Coordinates of C-alpha atoms and ligand atoms in Angstrom, one line a residue:
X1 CA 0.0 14.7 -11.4
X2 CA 0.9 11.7 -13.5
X3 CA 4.4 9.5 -13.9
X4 CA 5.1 10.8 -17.8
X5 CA 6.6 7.6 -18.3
X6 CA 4.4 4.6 -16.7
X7 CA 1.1 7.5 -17.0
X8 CA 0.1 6.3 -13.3
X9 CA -1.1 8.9 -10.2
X10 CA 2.0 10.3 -8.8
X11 CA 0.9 9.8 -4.6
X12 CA 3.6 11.8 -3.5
X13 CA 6.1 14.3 -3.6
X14 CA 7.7 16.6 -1.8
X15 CA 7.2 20.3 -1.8
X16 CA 10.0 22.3 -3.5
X17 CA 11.6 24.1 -0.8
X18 CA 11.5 20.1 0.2
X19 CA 10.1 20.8 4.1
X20 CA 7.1 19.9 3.2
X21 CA 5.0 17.1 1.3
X22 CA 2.0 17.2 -1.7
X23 CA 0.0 14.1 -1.5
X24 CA -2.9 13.0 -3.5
X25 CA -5.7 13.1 -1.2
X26 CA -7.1 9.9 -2.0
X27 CA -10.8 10.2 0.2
X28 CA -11.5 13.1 -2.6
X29 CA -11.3 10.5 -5.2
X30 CA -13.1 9.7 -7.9
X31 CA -14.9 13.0 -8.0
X32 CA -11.9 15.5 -7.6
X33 CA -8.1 14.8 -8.3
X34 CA -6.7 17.1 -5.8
X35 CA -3.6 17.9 -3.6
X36 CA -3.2 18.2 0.1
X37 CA -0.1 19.8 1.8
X38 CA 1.3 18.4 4.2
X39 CA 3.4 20.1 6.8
X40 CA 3.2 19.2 10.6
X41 CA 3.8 15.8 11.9
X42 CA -0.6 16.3 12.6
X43 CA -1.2 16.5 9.1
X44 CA 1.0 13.9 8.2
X45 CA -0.7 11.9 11.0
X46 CA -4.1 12.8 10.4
X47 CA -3.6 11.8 6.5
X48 CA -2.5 8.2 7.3
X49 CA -5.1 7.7 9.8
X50 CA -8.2 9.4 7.8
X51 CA -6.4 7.4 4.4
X52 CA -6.1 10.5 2.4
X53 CA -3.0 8.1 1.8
X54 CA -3.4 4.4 2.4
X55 CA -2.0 0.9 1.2
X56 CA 1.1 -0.5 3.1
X57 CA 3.7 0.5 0.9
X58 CA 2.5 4.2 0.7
X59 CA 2.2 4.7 4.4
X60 CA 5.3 3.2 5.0
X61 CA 6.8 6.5 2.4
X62 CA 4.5 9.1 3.6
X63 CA 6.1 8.6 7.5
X64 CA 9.4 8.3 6.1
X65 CA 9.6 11.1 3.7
X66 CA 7.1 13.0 6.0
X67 CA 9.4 12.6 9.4
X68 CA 12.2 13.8 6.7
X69 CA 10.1 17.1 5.7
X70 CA 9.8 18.1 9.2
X71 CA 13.4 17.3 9.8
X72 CA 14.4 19.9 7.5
X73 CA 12.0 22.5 8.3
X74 CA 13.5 22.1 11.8
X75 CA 17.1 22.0 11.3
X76 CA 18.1 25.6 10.8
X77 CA 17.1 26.3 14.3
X78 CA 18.1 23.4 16.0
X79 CA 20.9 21.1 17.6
X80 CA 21.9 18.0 16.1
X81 CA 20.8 16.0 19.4
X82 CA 17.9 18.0 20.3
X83 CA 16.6 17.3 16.5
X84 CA 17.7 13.4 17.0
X85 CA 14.8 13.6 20.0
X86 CA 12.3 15.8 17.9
X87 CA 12.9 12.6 14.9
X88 CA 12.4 10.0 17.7
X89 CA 9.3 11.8 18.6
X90 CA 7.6 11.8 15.5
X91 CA 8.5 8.1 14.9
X92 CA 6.5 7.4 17.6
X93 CA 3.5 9.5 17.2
X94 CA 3.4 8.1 13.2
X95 CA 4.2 4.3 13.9
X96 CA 0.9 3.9 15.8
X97 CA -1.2 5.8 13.0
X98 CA -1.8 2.2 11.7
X99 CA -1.3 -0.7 13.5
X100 CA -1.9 -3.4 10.5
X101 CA 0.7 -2.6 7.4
X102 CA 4.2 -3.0 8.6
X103 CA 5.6 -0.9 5.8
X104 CA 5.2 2.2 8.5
X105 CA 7.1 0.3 11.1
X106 CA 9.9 -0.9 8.7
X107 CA 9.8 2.6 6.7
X108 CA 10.1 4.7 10.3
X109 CA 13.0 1.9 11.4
X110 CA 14.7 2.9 8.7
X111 CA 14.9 6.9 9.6
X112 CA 15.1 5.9 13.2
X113 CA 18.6 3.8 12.4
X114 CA 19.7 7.3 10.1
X115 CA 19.0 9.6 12.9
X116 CA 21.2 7.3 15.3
X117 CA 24.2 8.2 13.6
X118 CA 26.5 11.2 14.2
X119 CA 26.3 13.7 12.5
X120 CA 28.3 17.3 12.0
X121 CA 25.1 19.5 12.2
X122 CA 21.6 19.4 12.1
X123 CA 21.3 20.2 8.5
X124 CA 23.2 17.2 7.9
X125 CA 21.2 15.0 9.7
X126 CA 17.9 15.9 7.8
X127 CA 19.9 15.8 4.8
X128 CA 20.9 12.3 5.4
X129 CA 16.9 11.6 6.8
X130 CA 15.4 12.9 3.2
X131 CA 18.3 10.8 1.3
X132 CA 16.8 7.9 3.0
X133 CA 13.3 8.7 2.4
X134 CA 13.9 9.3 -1.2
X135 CA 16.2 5.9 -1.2
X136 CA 12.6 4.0 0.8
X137 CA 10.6 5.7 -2.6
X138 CA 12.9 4.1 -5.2
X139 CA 12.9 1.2 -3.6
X140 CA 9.2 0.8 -3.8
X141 CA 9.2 2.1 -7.2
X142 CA 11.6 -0.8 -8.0
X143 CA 9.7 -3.2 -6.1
X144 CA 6.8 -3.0 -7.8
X145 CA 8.3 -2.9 -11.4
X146 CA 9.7 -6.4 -10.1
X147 CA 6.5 -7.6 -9.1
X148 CA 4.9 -6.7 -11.9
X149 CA 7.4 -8.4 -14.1
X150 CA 7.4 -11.3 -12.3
X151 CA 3.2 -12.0 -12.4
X152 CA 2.9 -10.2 -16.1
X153 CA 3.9 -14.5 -16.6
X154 CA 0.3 -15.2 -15.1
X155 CA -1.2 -13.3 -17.3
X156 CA -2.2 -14.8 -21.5
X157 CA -4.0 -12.4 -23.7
X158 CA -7.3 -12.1 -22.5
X159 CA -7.2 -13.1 -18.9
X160 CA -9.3 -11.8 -16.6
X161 CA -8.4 -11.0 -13.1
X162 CA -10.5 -10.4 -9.4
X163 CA -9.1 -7.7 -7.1
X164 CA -10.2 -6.9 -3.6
X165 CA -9.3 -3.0 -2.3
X166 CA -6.8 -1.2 -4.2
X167 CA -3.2 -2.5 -4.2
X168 CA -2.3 -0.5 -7.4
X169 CA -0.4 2.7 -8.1
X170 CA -2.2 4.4 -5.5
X171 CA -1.5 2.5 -2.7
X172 CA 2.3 2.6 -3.3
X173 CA 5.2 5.1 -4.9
X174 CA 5.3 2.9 -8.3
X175 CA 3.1 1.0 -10.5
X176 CA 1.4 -0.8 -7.3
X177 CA 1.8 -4.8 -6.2
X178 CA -1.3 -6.6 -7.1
X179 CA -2.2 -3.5 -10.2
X180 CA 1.2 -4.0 -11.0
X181 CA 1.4 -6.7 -13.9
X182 CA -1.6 -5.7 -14.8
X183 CA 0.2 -3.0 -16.0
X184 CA 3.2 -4.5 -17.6
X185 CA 1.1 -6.8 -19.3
X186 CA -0.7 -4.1 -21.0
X187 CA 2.5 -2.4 -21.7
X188 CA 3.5 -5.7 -23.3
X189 CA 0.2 -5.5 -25.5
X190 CA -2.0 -7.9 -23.6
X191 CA -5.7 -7.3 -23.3
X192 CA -6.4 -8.0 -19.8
X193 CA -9.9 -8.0 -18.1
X194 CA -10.4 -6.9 -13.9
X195 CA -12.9 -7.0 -11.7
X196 CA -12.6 -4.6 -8.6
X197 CA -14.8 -6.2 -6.0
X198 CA -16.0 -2.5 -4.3
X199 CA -14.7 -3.2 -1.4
X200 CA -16.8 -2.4 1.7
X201 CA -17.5 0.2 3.5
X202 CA -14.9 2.6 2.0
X203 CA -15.0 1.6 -1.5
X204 CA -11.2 1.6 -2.3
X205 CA -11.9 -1.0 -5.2
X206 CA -15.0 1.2 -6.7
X207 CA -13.2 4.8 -5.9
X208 CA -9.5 3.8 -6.4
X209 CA -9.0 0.2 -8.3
X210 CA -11.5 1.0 -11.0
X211 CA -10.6 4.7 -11.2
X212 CA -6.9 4.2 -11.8
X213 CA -7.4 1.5 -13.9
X214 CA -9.8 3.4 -16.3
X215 CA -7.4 6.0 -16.5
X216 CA -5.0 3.8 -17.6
X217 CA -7.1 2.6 -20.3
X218 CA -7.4 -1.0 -18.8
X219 CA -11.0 -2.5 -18.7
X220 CA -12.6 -3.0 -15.7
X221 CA -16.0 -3.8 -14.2
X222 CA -16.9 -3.3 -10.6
X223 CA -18.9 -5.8 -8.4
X224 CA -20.6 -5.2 -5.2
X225 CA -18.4 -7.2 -2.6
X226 CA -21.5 -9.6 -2.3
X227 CA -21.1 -10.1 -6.0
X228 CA -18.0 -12.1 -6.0
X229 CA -20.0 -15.7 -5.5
X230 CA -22.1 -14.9 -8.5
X231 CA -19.5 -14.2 -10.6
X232 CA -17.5 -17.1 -10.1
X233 CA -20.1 -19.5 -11.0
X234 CA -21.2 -17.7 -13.7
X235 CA -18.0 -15.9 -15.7
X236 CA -15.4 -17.5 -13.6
X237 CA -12.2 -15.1 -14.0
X238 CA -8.7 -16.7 -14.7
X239 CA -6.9 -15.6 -11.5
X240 CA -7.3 -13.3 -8.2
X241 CA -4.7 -11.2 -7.4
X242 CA -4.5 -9.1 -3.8
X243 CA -2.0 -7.3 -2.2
X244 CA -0.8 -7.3 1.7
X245 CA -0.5 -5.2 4.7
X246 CA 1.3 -7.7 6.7
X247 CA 2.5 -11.5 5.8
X248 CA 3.5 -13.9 8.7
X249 CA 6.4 -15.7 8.8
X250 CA 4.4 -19.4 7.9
X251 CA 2.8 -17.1 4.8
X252 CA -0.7 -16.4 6.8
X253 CA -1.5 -13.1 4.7
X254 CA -3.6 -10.1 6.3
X255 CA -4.9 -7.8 3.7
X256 CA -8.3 -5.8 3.5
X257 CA -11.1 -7.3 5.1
X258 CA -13.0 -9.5 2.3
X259 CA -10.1 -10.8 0.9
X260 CA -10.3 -13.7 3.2
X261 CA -14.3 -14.8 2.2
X262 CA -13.0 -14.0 -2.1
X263 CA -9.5 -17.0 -0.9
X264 CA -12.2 -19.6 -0.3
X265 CA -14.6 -18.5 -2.8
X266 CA -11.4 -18.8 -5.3
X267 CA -10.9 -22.0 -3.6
X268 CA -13.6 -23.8 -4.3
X269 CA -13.9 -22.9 -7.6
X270 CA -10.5 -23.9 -7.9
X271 CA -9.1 -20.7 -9.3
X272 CA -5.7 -19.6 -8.3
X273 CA -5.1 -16.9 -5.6
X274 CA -2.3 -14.9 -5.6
X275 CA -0.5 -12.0 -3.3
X276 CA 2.0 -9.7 -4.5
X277 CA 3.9 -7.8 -2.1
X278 CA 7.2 -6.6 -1.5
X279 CA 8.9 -8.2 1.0
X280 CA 9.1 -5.1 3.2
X281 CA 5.5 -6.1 3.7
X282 CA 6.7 -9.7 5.1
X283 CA 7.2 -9.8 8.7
X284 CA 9.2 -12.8 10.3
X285 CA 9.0 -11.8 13.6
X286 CA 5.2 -12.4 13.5
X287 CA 5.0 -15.9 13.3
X288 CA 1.4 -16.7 12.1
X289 CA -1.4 -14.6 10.8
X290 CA -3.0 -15.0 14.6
X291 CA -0.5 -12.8 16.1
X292 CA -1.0 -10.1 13.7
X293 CA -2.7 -7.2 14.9
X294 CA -5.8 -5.9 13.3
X295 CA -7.2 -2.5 13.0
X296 CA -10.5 -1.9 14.1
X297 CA -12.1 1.1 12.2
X298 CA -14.8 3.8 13.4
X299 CA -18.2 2.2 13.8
X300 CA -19.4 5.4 11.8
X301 CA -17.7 4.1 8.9
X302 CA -20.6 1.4 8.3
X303 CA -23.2 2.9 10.4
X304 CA -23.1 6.4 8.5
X305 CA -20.7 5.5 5.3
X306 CA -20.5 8.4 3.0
X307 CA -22.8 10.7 5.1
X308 CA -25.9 8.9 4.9
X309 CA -27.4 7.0 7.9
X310 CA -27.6 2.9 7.1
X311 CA -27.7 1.1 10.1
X312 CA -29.7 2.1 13.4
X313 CA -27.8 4.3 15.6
X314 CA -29.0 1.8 18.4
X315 CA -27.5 -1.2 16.4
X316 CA -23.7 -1.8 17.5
X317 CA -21.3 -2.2 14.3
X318 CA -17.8 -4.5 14.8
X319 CA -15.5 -3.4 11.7
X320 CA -12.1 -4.8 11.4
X321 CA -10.0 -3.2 8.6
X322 CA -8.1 -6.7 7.8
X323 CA -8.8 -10.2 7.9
X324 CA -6.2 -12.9 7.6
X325 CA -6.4 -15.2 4.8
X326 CA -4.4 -18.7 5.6
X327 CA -1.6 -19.7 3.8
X328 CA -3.1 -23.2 3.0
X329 CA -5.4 -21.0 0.3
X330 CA -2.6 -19.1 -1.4
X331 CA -1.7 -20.5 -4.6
X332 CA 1.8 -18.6 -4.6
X333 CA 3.3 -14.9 -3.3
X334 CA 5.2 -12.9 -5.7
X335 CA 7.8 -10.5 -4.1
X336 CA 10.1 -8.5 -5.9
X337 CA 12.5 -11.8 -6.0
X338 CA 9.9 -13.6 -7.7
X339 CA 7.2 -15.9 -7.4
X340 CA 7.3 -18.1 -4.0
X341 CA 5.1 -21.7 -4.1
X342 CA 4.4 -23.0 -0.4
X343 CA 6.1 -23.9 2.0
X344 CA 5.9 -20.8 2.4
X345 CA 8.5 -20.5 5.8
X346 CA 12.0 -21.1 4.1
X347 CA 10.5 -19.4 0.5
X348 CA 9.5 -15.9 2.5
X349 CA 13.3 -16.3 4.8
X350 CA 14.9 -16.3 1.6
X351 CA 13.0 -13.6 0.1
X352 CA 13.8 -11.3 2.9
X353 CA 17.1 -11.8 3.6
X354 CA 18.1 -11.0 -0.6
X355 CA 14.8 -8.6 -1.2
X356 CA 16.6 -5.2 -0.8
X357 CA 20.1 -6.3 -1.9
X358 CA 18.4 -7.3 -5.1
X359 CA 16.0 -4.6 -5.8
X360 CA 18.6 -1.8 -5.2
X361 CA 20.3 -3.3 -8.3
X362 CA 17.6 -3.3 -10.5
X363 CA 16.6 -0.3 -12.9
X364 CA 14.2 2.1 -11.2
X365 CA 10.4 1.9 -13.0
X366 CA 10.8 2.5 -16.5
X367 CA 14.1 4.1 -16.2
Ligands
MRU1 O1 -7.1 0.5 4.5 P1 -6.2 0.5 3.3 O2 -6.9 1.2 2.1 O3 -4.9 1.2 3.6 O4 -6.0 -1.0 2.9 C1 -5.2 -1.3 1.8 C2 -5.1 -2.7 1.5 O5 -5.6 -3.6 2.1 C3 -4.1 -3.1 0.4 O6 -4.5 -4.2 -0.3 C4 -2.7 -3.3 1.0 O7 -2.3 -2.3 1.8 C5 -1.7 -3.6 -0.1 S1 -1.3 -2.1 -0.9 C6 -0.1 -2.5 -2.1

């Protein structure tokens, strides 16, 4: 399904008895545009983990709204404190789906703090659980919009950007972060040029960046990650934007692995690097980009990408899913209050502690 009004992938939604959830099943894509139901916390589970939904945002929303789902199918037949424990339970089986984006830690707080409250009956607790989740989609929704709005100001007629993985609409309940004034600048009638570095070894920026983009009607080329050198000292594009699955308190930035090696690339070419997140991806209680935990991914992933055999079975494969890019080669981080310059410490503070009163007041994307 597509938004009618911003024409991007809806990701998400909930089934319509509402105890269950549709997602796009994003491994199926570009061939096949399909749905998945979703209705036990394994499902839900086994989607974030196998990234049939992925991008920080998006997982964050997919254990909220799916924690919510399960709530609900449960709350006919249960007690209000026995369903309290049953919500606890399924916090903690989602929260260590992923270990990197701290959208599902932040997201699954959120319902955890909901489910602490008292409540009449157990239908009222999952009401006030979905409430939430919906609340957690708007938000993002609104985030984005904001982040878009803010970065469209990077953007001349004509500019070309460079894109690691896919931080767009797919990776988020809105427009996406990085995607996202992309977007608006298009909207706005600007001809803007991307190029979706592919994004080894599951190929979110061939399969996901430049299919959504396409779709959009926004031009797009796709490099082999290997590529990116070449390019900028040939056809040097005006400006790389990324998104984020954690940022550190001093602005150290993990986000999909490559997006470090394109930072110093970009640096030495001296083209500005950019990260657009909301700030429910910043984390202050993770001081640098050091103490951020990475995710280590299945050695089948590289070894035997896609079903066919490339590297010796014998040969031993090390694949992080993140790298962490230092805040010394970030030219600025746009949030949804706007666009931060370094130091980056006091700037992110800030950000967090007026992000979500701000954003709730804004209009919802392109309401
Ligand atoms: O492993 P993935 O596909 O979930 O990784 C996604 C990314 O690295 C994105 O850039 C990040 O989550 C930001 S999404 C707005």
């Amino acid at each position: 399904m597509t938004d009618r009004r911003t024409k991007v992938p809806i990701t998400i939604r909930w089934t319509s008895d509402g105890t269950g959830l549709f997602i796009l099943d994003q491994t199926r894509l570009p061939g096949e545009r399909v749905e998945r139901e979703l209705r036990t916390v394994e499902e839900v589970e086994e989607a974030i983990r196998s990234l049939r939904v992925r991008g920080a945002p998006l997982i964050g929303i997919t254990a909220a709204m799916g924690i919510a789902a399960l709530a609900r199918r449960h709350a006919g037949a249960s007690e209000t404190d026995d369903l309290a424990e049953r919500v606890g339970e399924w916090a903690d089986r989602l929260s260590r789906a992923r270990p990197t984006a701290v959208n599902l830690g932040w997201a699954i707080a959120r319902l955890r703090e909901v489910a602490g409250r008292s409540y009449g009956n157990a239908v009222e607790l999952a009401e006030a659980l979905a409430a939430e989740a919906d609340e957690i989609l708007a938000e993002d929704r609104r985030m984005c919009r904001a982040i878009g709005e803010h970065a469209a100001s990077l953007l001349p007629d004509g500019a070309s950007v460079i894109t690691h993985c896919n931080a767009g609409a797919l990776a988020t309940g809105g427009i996406g972060t990085a995607l996202a004034p992309i977007y608006v600048a298009t909207e706005q009638g600007r001809k803007i040029r991307v190029f979706a570095d592919e994004t080894r070894p599951l190929l979110q920026g061939s399969r996901l960046t430049a299919w959504e983009l396409s779709e959009a009607g926004v031009e797009v080329t796709v490099i082999s990650d290997s590529t990116a050198g070449a390019l900028f000292s040939t056809d040097p594009p005006d400006i790389v934007f990324v998104g984020s699955d954690r940022i550190a308190a001093n602005g150290d930035v993990a986000n999909k692995i490559g997006t470090y090696p394109l930072a110093v690339i970009a640096g030495h070419h001296g083209v500005p690097f950019y990260v657009l997140a909301p700030t429910s991806t910043v984390d202050l209680s993770t001081p640098t980009g050091a103490d951020i935990p990475i995710e280590h991914r299945s050695p089948e992933e590289v070894r035997r990408g896609f079903g066919k055999l490339t590297a010796p079975e014998a040969a031993a494969v090390w694949s992080p899913a993140f790298d962490v890019t230092p805040a010394a080669l970030i030219t600025g981080i746009v949030t949804e209050r706007g666009i931060h310059r370094p130091p980056y410490g006091p700037a992110l503070a800030e950000a967090v502690a007026t992000g979500r009163r701000g954003a709730s007041g804004q209009r919802e994307d392109g309401g």
